[in-house]
Amino acid sequence: MTTPGTTTATPTTPATTTTTPKALSLARTTATTTRVLRQLTHDPRTIVLLLLIPCVMLLLLRYVFDGTPRTFDSIGASLLGIFPLITMFLVTSIATLRERTSGTLERLLAMPLGKGDLIAGYALAFGTLAIIQSALATGLAVWFLGLDVTGSPWLLLLVALLDALLGTALGLFVSAFAASEFQAVQFMPAVIFPQLLLCGLFTPRDAMHPVLETISDVLPMSYAVDGMNEVLHHTDMTATFVRDALIVAGCALLVLTLGAATLRRRTA
């Protein structure tokens, strides 16, 4: 009971505020990149396989066509971009899924860490490996296996790097929809194989059925192969090459943005 003029204090609970970090911070992104790279160094077998598989595949391909070196010249440049995309997709999807299922990502998102910081950190970490992988594969193909390229080998390296980054982005995105590492591998036939069949590696895209040609026009691997072929047949950087490179880079950025949208911040 209260008397007139008397105020009753009601107990209050301290409000919990969730700090929303800025979209992107160089310090937080760098810290995430360093953490991922440090974890990768604890698994040297994965790093060795990641860096050497494209080289071994190119070496095998070169001597499969040992009697017809022109065949290697015609498809070697295309595969120089496709192999890094496939390997980076596999490694990134499995590694990211492992952190999702172990609860690492959830703990990180409970901290003042933006989604942009997290995605950019992972992309930079795996992108660093992609740079080394693409440089090794390009150097091997051009200077050791004798891949006959009309244009600059540096343009080949650029497209190979963009393809590897696209594979990284696709791996980050796909990991959100897999419940296990086995399921992550199962996404490869759905995400990679259709692009591999329709990219123009086996037959020119304009010779396909019109429906398949239309589908191939929206798949990023098609533009990666077109960009490699531009370097293969032209001495200078063409407008078509610039268009293809920008499309591959834009697709990688778009998929990274979609990957950030799949992250969920949970608060108690």
PDB file of C-alpha atoms in Angstrom:
ATOM      1  CA  MET A   1       0.000   0.000   0.000  1.00  0.00           C
ATOM      2  CA  THR A   2       1.264   3.457  -0.810  1.00  0.00           C
ATOM      3  CA  THR A   3       0.383   6.758   0.748  1.00  0.00           C
ATOM      4  CA  PRO A   4      -0.267   9.916  -1.236  1.00  0.00           C
ATOM      5  CA  GLY A   5       2.890  11.752  -2.136  1.00  0.00           C
ATOM      6  CA  THR A   6       5.000   8.622  -1.895  1.00  0.00           C
ATOM      7  CA  THR A   7       6.665   7.274  -4.972  1.00  0.00           C
ATOM      8  CA  THR A   8       7.427   3.608  -5.317  1.00  0.00           C
ATOM      9  CA  ALA A   9      10.692   2.695  -6.957  1.00  0.00           C
ATOM     10  CA  THR A  10      10.285  -0.015  -9.520  1.00  0.00           C
ATOM     11  CA  PRO A  11      13.221  -2.307 -10.049  1.00  0.00           C
ATOM     12  CA  THR A  12      14.904  -1.847 -13.376  1.00  0.00           C
ATOM     13  CA  THR A  13      17.093  -4.235 -15.237  1.00  0.00           C
ATOM     14  CA  PRO A  14      20.085  -2.898 -17.016  1.00  0.00           C
ATOM     15  CA  ALA A  15      19.479  -2.733 -20.732  1.00  0.00           C
ATOM     16  CA  THR A  16      21.726  -4.825 -22.831  1.00  0.00           C
ATOM     17  CA  THR A  17      22.946  -3.068 -25.884  1.00  0.00           C
ATOM     18  CA  THR A  18      24.318  -4.788 -28.869  1.00  0.00           C
ATOM     19  CA  THR A  19      27.107  -2.914 -30.476  1.00  0.00           C
ATOM     20  CA  THR A  20      26.823  -2.980 -34.204  1.00  0.00           C
ATOM     21  CA  PRO A  21      30.297  -2.701 -35.649  1.00  0.00           C
ATOM     22  CA  LYS A  22      31.083  -0.747 -38.731  1.00  0.00           C
ATOM     23  CA  ALA A  23      30.662  -2.533 -42.008  1.00  0.00           C
ATOM     24  CA  LEU A  24      34.372  -2.887 -42.576  1.00  0.00           C
ATOM     25  CA  SER A  25      37.437  -2.218 -40.452  1.00  0.00           C
ATOM     26  CA  LEU A  26      40.999  -2.684 -41.643  1.00  0.00           C
ATOM     27  CA  ALA A  27      42.203  -3.777 -38.187  1.00  0.00           C
ATOM     28  CA  ARG A  28      39.458  -6.368 -37.694  1.00  0.00           C
ATOM     29  CA  THR A  29      39.802  -7.651 -41.255  1.00  0.00           C
ATOM     30  CA  THR A  30      43.565  -8.017 -40.862  1.00  0.00           C
ATOM     31  CA  ALA A  31      43.123  -9.824 -37.559  1.00  0.00           C
ATOM     32  CA  THR A  32      40.679 -12.267 -39.164  1.00  0.00           C
ATOM     33  CA  THR A  33      43.039 -12.856 -42.084  1.00  0.00           C
ATOM     34  CA  THR A  34      45.945 -13.524 -39.736  1.00  0.00           C
ATOM     35  CA  ARG A  35      43.888 -15.966 -37.666  1.00  0.00           C
ATOM     36  CA  VAL A  36      42.766 -17.965 -40.720  1.00  0.00           C
ATOM     37  CA  LEU A  37      46.294 -18.102 -42.155  1.00  0.00           C
ATOM     38  CA  ARG A  38      47.664 -19.213 -38.782  1.00  0.00           C
ATOM     39  CA  GLN A  39      45.135 -22.034 -38.681  1.00  0.00           C
ATOM     40  CA  LEU A  40      46.030 -23.083 -42.216  1.00  0.00           C
ATOM     41  CA  THR A  41      49.713 -23.294 -41.320  1.00  0.00           C
ATOM     42  CA  HIS A  42      48.793 -25.994 -38.795  1.00  0.00           C
ATOM     43  CA  ASP A  43      47.654 -28.173 -41.708  1.00  0.00           C
ATOM     44  CA  PRO A  44      50.659 -28.238 -44.057  1.00  0.00           C
ATOM     45  CA  ARG A  45      49.294 -31.158 -46.063  1.00  0.00           C
ATOM     46  CA  THR A  46      46.296 -29.089 -47.145  1.00  0.00           C
ATOM     47  CA  ILE A  47      48.525 -26.203 -48.168  1.00  0.00           C
ATOM     48  CA  VAL A  48      50.835 -28.468 -50.166  1.00  0.00           C
ATOM     49  CA  LEU A  49      47.920 -30.128 -51.941  1.00  0.00           C
ATOM     50  CA  LEU A  50      46.253 -26.778 -52.550  1.00  0.00           C
ATOM     51  CA  LEU A  51      49.346 -25.328 -54.188  1.00  0.00           C
ATOM     52  CA  LEU A  52      50.500 -28.404 -56.073  1.00  0.00           C
ATOM     53  CA  ILE A  53      47.305 -29.994 -57.417  1.00  0.00           C
ATOM     54  CA  PRO A  54      46.817 -27.480 -60.278  1.00  0.00           C
ATOM     55  CA  CYS A  55      50.496 -27.850 -61.205  1.00  0.00           C
ATOM     56  CA  VAL A  56      50.313 -31.636 -61.193  1.00  0.00           C
ATOM     57  CA  MET A  57      47.135 -31.591 -63.277  1.00  0.00           C
ATOM     58  CA  LEU A  58      48.710 -29.262 -65.853  1.00  0.00           C
ATOM     59  CA  LEU A  59      51.839 -31.418 -65.961  1.00  0.00           C
ATOM     60  CA  LEU A  60      49.732 -34.531 -66.501  1.00  0.00           C
ATOM     61  CA  LEU A  61      47.670 -32.824 -69.171  1.00  0.00           C
ATOM     62  CA  ARG A  62      50.760 -31.668 -71.044  1.00  0.00           C
ATOM     63  CA  TYR A  63      52.123 -35.182 -71.406  1.00  0.00           C
ATOM     64  CA  VAL A  64      48.728 -36.711 -72.134  1.00  0.00           C
ATOM     65  CA  PHE A  65      48.863 -34.587 -75.308  1.00  0.00           C
ATOM     66  CA  ASP A  66      52.587 -35.084 -75.772  1.00  0.00           C
ATOM     67  CA  GLY A  67      52.116 -36.126 -79.400  1.00  0.00           C
ATOM     68  CA  THR A  68      49.855 -33.144 -80.186  1.00  0.00           C
ATOM     69  CA  PRO A  69      51.251 -30.109 -78.357  1.00  0.00           C
ATOM     70  CA  ARG A  70      48.837 -27.797 -80.168  1.00  0.00           C
ATOM     71  CA  THR A  71      45.995 -29.465 -78.296  1.00  0.00           C
ATOM     72  CA  PHE A  72      47.643 -28.522 -75.017  1.00  0.00           C
ATOM     73  CA  ASP A  73      48.062 -24.960 -76.293  1.00  0.00           C
ATOM     74  CA  SER A  74      44.364 -24.749 -77.166  1.00  0.00           C
ATOM     75  CA  ILE A  75      42.986 -25.976 -73.828  1.00  0.00           C
ATOM     76  CA  GLY A  76      45.898 -25.441 -71.441  1.00  0.00           C
ATOM     77  CA  ALA A  77      45.178 -21.742 -70.970  1.00  0.00           C
ATOM     78  CA  SER A  78      41.518 -22.410 -70.203  1.00  0.00           C
ATOM     79  CA  LEU A  79      42.356 -25.105 -67.667  1.00  0.00           C
ATOM     80  CA  LEU A  80      44.900 -22.757 -66.130  1.00  0.00           C
ATOM     81  CA  GLY A  81      41.921 -20.760 -64.911  1.00  0.00           C
ATOM     82  CA  ILE A  82      39.577 -23.650 -64.198  1.00  0.00           C
ATOM     83  CA  PHE A  83      41.863 -25.712 -61.946  1.00  0.00           C
ATOM     84  CA  PRO A  84      42.440 -22.905 -59.369  1.00  0.00           C
ATOM     85  CA  LEU A  85      38.698 -22.200 -59.272  1.00  0.00           C
ATOM     86  CA  ILE A  86      37.885 -25.837 -58.496  1.00  0.00           C
ATOM     87  CA  THR A  87      40.570 -26.339 -55.848  1.00  0.00           C
ATOM     88  CA  MET A  88      39.830 -23.052 -54.068  1.00  0.00           C
ATOM     89  CA  PHE A  89      36.106 -23.876 -54.083  1.00  0.00           C
ATOM     90  CA  LEU A  90      36.703 -27.232 -52.405  1.00  0.00           C
ATOM     91  CA  VAL A  91      39.179 -26.032 -49.793  1.00  0.00           C
ATOM     92  CA  THR A  92      37.255 -22.874 -48.900  1.00  0.00           C
ATOM     93  CA  SER A  93      33.866 -24.559 -48.613  1.00  0.00           C
ATOM     94  CA  ILE A  94      35.178 -27.352 -46.377  1.00  0.00           C
ATOM     95  CA  ALA A  95      37.328 -25.083 -44.193  1.00  0.00           C
ATOM     96  CA  THR A  96      34.534 -22.548 -43.692  1.00  0.00           C
ATOM     97  CA  LEU A  97      31.960 -25.250 -42.982  1.00  0.00           C
ATOM     98  CA  ARG A  98      34.261 -26.710 -40.338  1.00  0.00           C
ATOM     99  CA  GLU A  99      34.267 -23.360 -38.550  1.00  0.00           C
ATOM    100  CA  ARG A 100      30.497 -23.062 -38.867  1.00  0.00           C
ATOM    101  CA  THR A 101      29.807 -26.523 -37.428  1.00  0.00           C
ATOM    102  CA  SER A 102      32.396 -26.158 -34.649  1.00  0.00           C
ATOM    103  CA  GLY A 103      30.764 -22.927 -33.454  1.00  0.00           C
ATOM    104  CA  THR A 104      33.776 -20.748 -34.231  1.00  0.00           C
ATOM    105  CA  LEU A 105      31.845 -18.441 -36.542  1.00  0.00           C
ATOM    106  CA  GLU A 106      29.042 -18.040 -34.019  1.00  0.00           C
ATOM    107  CA  ARG A 107      31.532 -17.070 -31.296  1.00  0.00           C
ATOM    108  CA  LEU A 108      33.233 -14.616 -33.626  1.00  0.00           C
ATOM    109  CA  LEU A 109      29.935 -13.007 -34.596  1.00  0.00           C
ATOM    110  CA  ALA A 110      29.073 -12.580 -30.902  1.00  0.00           C
ATOM    111  CA  MET A 111      32.060 -10.246 -30.706  1.00  0.00           C
ATOM    112  CA  PRO A 112      32.111  -6.718 -32.124  1.00  0.00           C
ATOM    113  CA  LEU A 113      33.070  -8.058 -35.520  1.00  0.00           C
ATOM    114  CA  GLY A 114      31.226  -7.007 -38.658  1.00  0.00           C
ATOM    115  CA  LYS A 115      30.106  -9.472 -41.275  1.00  0.00           C
ATOM    116  CA  GLY A 116      32.106  -7.503 -43.804  1.00  0.00           C
ATOM    117  CA  ASP A 117      35.242  -7.900 -41.661  1.00  0.00           C
ATOM    118  CA  LEU A 118      34.702 -11.643 -41.415  1.00  0.00           C
ATOM    119  CA  ILE A 119      34.035 -12.259 -45.106  1.00  0.00           C
ATOM    120  CA  ALA A 120      36.839  -9.934 -46.207  1.00  0.00           C
ATOM    121  CA  GLY A 121      39.248 -11.606 -43.785  1.00  0.00           C
ATOM    122  CA  TYR A 122      38.460 -15.065 -45.118  1.00  0.00           C
ATOM    123  CA  ALA A 123      38.657 -13.823 -48.707  1.00  0.00           C
ATOM    124  CA  LEU A 124      42.060 -12.223 -48.106  1.00  0.00           C
ATOM    125  CA  ALA A 125      43.419 -15.306 -46.358  1.00  0.00           C
ATOM    126  CA  PHE A 126      42.380 -17.723 -49.080  1.00  0.00           C
ATOM    127  CA  GLY A 127      43.140 -15.086 -51.705  1.00  0.00           C
ATOM    128  CA  THR A 128      46.752 -15.056 -50.501  1.00  0.00           C
ATOM    129  CA  LEU A 129      46.955 -18.772 -51.170  1.00  0.00           C
ATOM    130  CA  ALA A 130      45.212 -18.201 -54.499  1.00  0.00           C
ATOM    131  CA  ILE A 131      47.924 -15.743 -55.557  1.00  0.00           C
ATOM    132  CA  ILE A 132      50.670 -18.278 -54.803  1.00  0.00           C
ATOM    133  CA  GLN A 133      48.724 -21.095 -56.449  1.00  0.00           C
ATOM    134  CA  SER A 134      48.007 -19.094 -59.617  1.00  0.00           C
ATOM    135  CA  ALA A 135      51.598 -17.871 -59.873  1.00  0.00           C
ATOM    136  CA  LEU A 136      52.980 -21.414 -59.583  1.00  0.00           C
ATOM    137  CA  ALA A 137      50.543 -22.840 -62.136  1.00  0.00           C
ATOM    138  CA  THR A 138      51.047 -20.000 -64.620  1.00  0.00           C
ATOM    139  CA  GLY A 139      54.825 -20.119 -64.338  1.00  0.00           C
ATOM    140  CA  LEU A 140      54.842 -23.879 -64.794  1.00  0.00           C
ATOM    141  CA  ALA A 141      52.559 -23.784 -67.847  1.00  0.00           C
ATOM    142  CA  VAL A 142      54.302 -20.923 -69.651  1.00  0.00           C
ATOM    143  CA  TRP A 143      57.979 -21.315 -68.808  1.00  0.00           C
ATOM    144  CA  PHE A 144      58.343 -25.049 -68.192  1.00  0.00           C
ATOM    145  CA  LEU A 145      55.589 -26.797 -70.156  1.00  0.00           C
ATOM    146  CA  GLY A 146      55.921 -24.445 -73.110  1.00  0.00           C
ATOM    147  CA  LEU A 147      52.345 -23.174 -73.302  1.00  0.00           C
ATOM    148  CA  ASP A 148      52.293 -21.018 -76.444  1.00  0.00           C
ATOM    149  CA  VAL A 149      50.658 -17.728 -75.464  1.00  0.00           C
ATOM    150  CA  THR A 150      50.432 -14.796 -77.874  1.00  0.00           C
ATOM    151  CA  GLY A 151      49.637 -12.234 -75.190  1.00  0.00           C
ATOM    152  CA  SER A 152      51.306 -11.398 -71.898  1.00  0.00           C
ATOM    153  CA  PRO A 153      51.650 -14.206 -69.336  1.00  0.00           C
ATOM    154  CA  TRP A 154      50.810 -11.614 -66.687  1.00  0.00           C
ATOM    155  CA  LEU A 155      47.299 -11.372 -68.134  1.00  0.00           C
ATOM    156  CA  LEU A 156      47.002 -15.149 -67.816  1.00  0.00           C
ATOM    157  CA  LEU A 157      48.033 -14.811 -64.190  1.00  0.00           C
ATOM    158  CA  LEU A 158      45.424 -12.099 -63.655  1.00  0.00           C
ATOM    159  CA  VAL A 159      42.581 -14.247 -64.976  1.00  0.00           C
ATOM    160  CA  ALA A 160      43.827 -17.295 -63.046  1.00  0.00           C
ATOM    161  CA  LEU A 161      43.863 -15.211 -59.868  1.00  0.00           C
ATOM    162  CA  LEU A 162      40.354 -13.869 -60.500  1.00  0.00           C
ATOM    163  CA  ASP A 163      39.154 -17.429 -61.075  1.00  0.00           C
ATOM    164  CA  ALA A 164      40.734 -18.576 -57.817  1.00  0.00           C
ATOM    165  CA  LEU A 165      39.070 -15.694 -55.972  1.00  0.00           C
ATOM    166  CA  LEU A 166      35.754 -16.624 -57.584  1.00  0.00           C
ATOM    167  CA  GLY A 167      36.221 -20.194 -56.349  1.00  0.00           C
ATOM    168  CA  THR A 168      36.923 -18.816 -52.870  1.00  0.00           C
ATOM    169  CA  ALA A 169      33.752 -16.720 -52.960  1.00  0.00           C
ATOM    170  CA  LEU A 170      31.640 -19.644 -54.159  1.00  0.00           C
ATOM    171  CA  GLY A 171      33.094 -21.847 -51.421  1.00  0.00           C
ATOM    172  CA  LEU A 172      32.247 -19.300 -48.727  1.00  0.00           C
ATOM    173  CA  PHE A 173      28.717 -18.990 -50.053  1.00  0.00           C
ATOM    174  CA  VAL A 174      28.004 -22.699 -50.500  1.00  0.00           C
ATOM    175  CA  SER A 175      29.262 -23.567 -47.010  1.00  0.00           C
ATOM    176  CA  ALA A 176      26.137 -21.924 -45.573  1.00  0.00           C
ATOM    177  CA  PHE A 177      23.900 -24.571 -47.138  1.00  0.00           C
ATOM    178  CA  ALA A 178      25.833 -27.693 -46.174  1.00  0.00           C
ATOM    179  CA  ALA A 179      25.435 -29.550 -42.885  1.00  0.00           C
ATOM    180  CA  SER A 180      28.610 -31.592 -43.198  1.00  0.00           C
ATOM    181  CA  GLU A 181      31.883 -31.645 -45.082  1.00  0.00           C
ATOM    182  CA  PHE A 182      30.539 -34.471 -47.212  1.00  0.00           C
ATOM    183  CA  GLN A 183      27.605 -32.290 -48.269  1.00  0.00           C
ATOM    184  CA  ALA A 184      30.000 -29.461 -49.094  1.00  0.00           C
ATOM    185  CA  VAL A 185      31.791 -31.754 -51.535  1.00  0.00           C
ATOM    186  CA  GLN A 186      28.421 -32.789 -52.978  1.00  0.00           C
ATOM    187  CA  PHE A 187      27.753 -29.184 -53.962  1.00  0.00           C
ATOM    188  CA  MET A 188      30.596 -29.391 -56.470  1.00  0.00           C
ATOM    189  CA  PRO A 189      28.553 -31.249 -59.130  1.00  0.00           C
ATOM    190  CA  ALA A 190      25.764 -28.697 -58.736  1.00  0.00           C
ATOM    191  CA  VAL A 191      27.909 -25.555 -58.760  1.00  0.00           C
ATOM    192  CA  ILE A 192      31.067 -26.391 -60.718  1.00  0.00           C
ATOM    193  CA  PHE A 193      30.239 -29.164 -63.202  1.00  0.00           C
ATOM    194  CA  PRO A 194      27.503 -27.275 -65.146  1.00  0.00           C
ATOM    195  CA  GLN A 195      29.867 -24.343 -65.584  1.00  0.00           C
ATOM    196  CA  LEU A 196      32.634 -26.709 -66.677  1.00  0.00           C
ATOM    197  CA  LEU A 197      30.416 -28.265 -69.351  1.00  0.00           C
ATOM    198  CA  LEU A 198      29.010 -24.967 -70.636  1.00  0.00           C
ATOM    199  CA  CYS A 199      32.064 -22.696 -70.443  1.00  0.00           C
ATOM    200  CA  GLY A 200      33.222 -23.426 -73.996  1.00  0.00           C
ATOM    201  CA  LEU A 201      36.087 -25.720 -73.054  1.00  0.00           C
ATOM    202  CA  PHE A 202      34.758 -28.720 -74.965  1.00  0.00           C
ATOM    203  CA  THR A 203      32.954 -26.928 -77.795  1.00  0.00           C
ATOM    204  CA  PRO A 204      32.407 -23.288 -78.772  1.00  0.00           C
ATOM    205  CA  ARG A 205      29.480 -21.822 -76.904  1.00  0.00           C
ATOM    206  CA  ASP A 206      27.854 -20.522 -80.079  1.00  0.00           C
ATOM    207  CA  ALA A 207      27.701 -24.135 -81.360  1.00  0.00           C
ATOM    208  CA  MET A 208      25.599 -25.287 -78.391  1.00  0.00           C
ATOM    209  CA  HIS A 209      21.832 -25.549 -78.263  1.00  0.00           C
ATOM    210  CA  PRO A 210      20.415 -22.006 -77.982  1.00  0.00           C
ATOM    211  CA  VAL A 211      19.041 -22.694 -74.493  1.00  0.00           C
ATOM    212  CA  LEU A 212      22.414 -23.926 -73.250  1.00  0.00           C
ATOM    213  CA  GLU A 213      24.180 -21.009 -74.923  1.00  0.00           C
ATOM    214  CA  THR A 214      21.880 -18.597 -73.090  1.00  0.00           C
ATOM    215  CA  ILE A 215      22.600 -20.323 -69.779  1.00  0.00           C
ATOM    216  CA  SER A 216      26.339 -20.213 -70.452  1.00  0.00           C
ATOM    217  CA  ASP A 217      26.096 -16.457 -70.989  1.00  0.00           C
ATOM    218  CA  VAL A 218      25.279 -15.953 -67.297  1.00  0.00           C
ATOM    219  CA  LEU A 219      27.886 -18.337 -65.864  1.00  0.00           C
ATOM    220  CA  PRO A 220      31.127 -16.685 -64.707  1.00  0.00           C
ATOM    221  CA  MET A 221      33.385 -19.555 -65.793  1.00  0.00           C
ATOM    222  CA  SER A 222      32.396 -18.858 -69.405  1.00  0.00           C
ATOM    223  CA  TYR A 223      33.942 -15.404 -69.183  1.00  0.00           C
ATOM    224  CA  ALA A 224      37.030 -16.797 -67.466  1.00  0.00           C
ATOM    225  CA  VAL A 225      37.615 -19.152 -70.399  1.00  0.00           C
ATOM    226  CA  ASP A 226      36.882 -16.355 -72.899  1.00  0.00           C
ATOM    227  CA  GLY A 227      39.411 -14.131 -71.141  1.00  0.00           C
ATOM    228  CA  MET A 228      42.077 -16.833 -71.285  1.00  0.00           C
ATOM    229  CA  ASN A 229      41.398 -17.334 -74.997  1.00  0.00           C
ATOM    230  CA  GLU A 230      41.775 -13.602 -75.592  1.00  0.00           C
ATOM    231  CA  VAL A 231      45.275 -13.736 -74.100  1.00  0.00           C
ATOM    232  CA  LEU A 232      46.004 -16.868 -76.091  1.00  0.00           C
ATOM    233  CA  HIS A 233      45.253 -15.248 -79.452  1.00  0.00           C
ATOM    234  CA  HIS A 234      45.909 -11.498 -79.082  1.00  0.00           C
ATOM    235  CA  THR A 235      49.157  -9.698 -78.379  1.00  0.00           C
ATOM    236  CA  ASP A 236      47.518  -6.706 -76.681  1.00  0.00           C
ATOM    237  CA  MET A 237      44.868  -6.356 -74.029  1.00  0.00           C
ATOM    238  CA  THR A 238      41.548  -6.245 -75.850  1.00  0.00           C
ATOM    239  CA  ALA A 239      38.264  -4.681 -74.825  1.00  0.00           C
ATOM    240  CA  THR A 240      36.765  -8.163 -74.690  1.00  0.00           C
ATOM    241  CA  PHE A 241      39.436  -9.252 -72.227  1.00  0.00           C
ATOM    242  CA  VAL A 242      38.730  -6.255 -69.990  1.00  0.00           C
ATOM    243  CA  ARG A 243      35.009  -7.033 -70.110  1.00  0.00           C
ATOM    244  CA  ASP A 244      35.579 -10.697 -69.247  1.00  0.00           C
ATOM    245  CA  ALA A 245      37.931  -9.881 -66.368  1.00  0.00           C
ATOM    246  CA  LEU A 246      35.507  -7.325 -64.934  1.00  0.00           C
ATOM    247  CA  ILE A 247      32.617  -9.789 -65.129  1.00  0.00           C
ATOM    248  CA  VAL A 248      34.577 -12.483 -63.274  1.00  0.00           C
ATOM    249  CA  ALA A 249      35.679  -9.965 -60.629  1.00  0.00           C
ATOM    250  CA  GLY A 250      32.129  -8.617 -60.312  1.00  0.00           C
ATOM    251  CA  CYS A 251      30.706 -12.124 -59.886  1.00  0.00           C
ATOM    252  CA  ALA A 252      33.254 -12.840 -57.148  1.00  0.00           C
ATOM    253  CA  LEU A 253      32.276  -9.631 -55.339  1.00  0.00           C
ATOM    254  CA  LEU A 254      28.571 -10.409 -55.718  1.00  0.00           C
ATOM    255  CA  VAL A 255      28.959 -13.928 -54.338  1.00  0.00           C
ATOM    256  CA  LEU A 256      31.014 -12.599 -51.403  1.00  0.00           C
ATOM    257  CA  THR A 257      28.175 -10.184 -50.636  1.00  0.00           C
ATOM    258  CA  LEU A 258      25.674 -13.039 -50.740  1.00  0.00           C
ATOM    259  CA  GLY A 259      27.997 -15.030 -48.485  1.00  0.00           C
ATOM    260  CA  ALA A 260      27.925 -12.222 -45.923  1.00  0.00           C
ATOM    261  CA  ALA A 261      24.118 -12.311 -46.017  1.00  0.00           C
ATOM    262  CA  THR A 262      24.134 -15.973 -44.962  1.00  0.00           C
ATOM    263  CA  LEU A 263      25.958 -15.185 -41.713  1.00  0.00           C
ATOM    264  CA  ARG A 264      23.721 -14.931 -38.658  1.00  0.00           C
ATOM    265  CA  ARG A 265      24.625 -12.982 -35.523  1.00  0.00           C
ATOM    266  CA  ARG A 266      23.134 -14.707 -32.478  1.00  0.00           C
ATOM    267  CA  THR A 267      22.789 -12.947 -29.160  1.00  0.00           C
ATOM    268  CA  ALA A 268      21.801 -14.522 -25.867  1.00  0.00           C
TER     269      ALA A 268
END
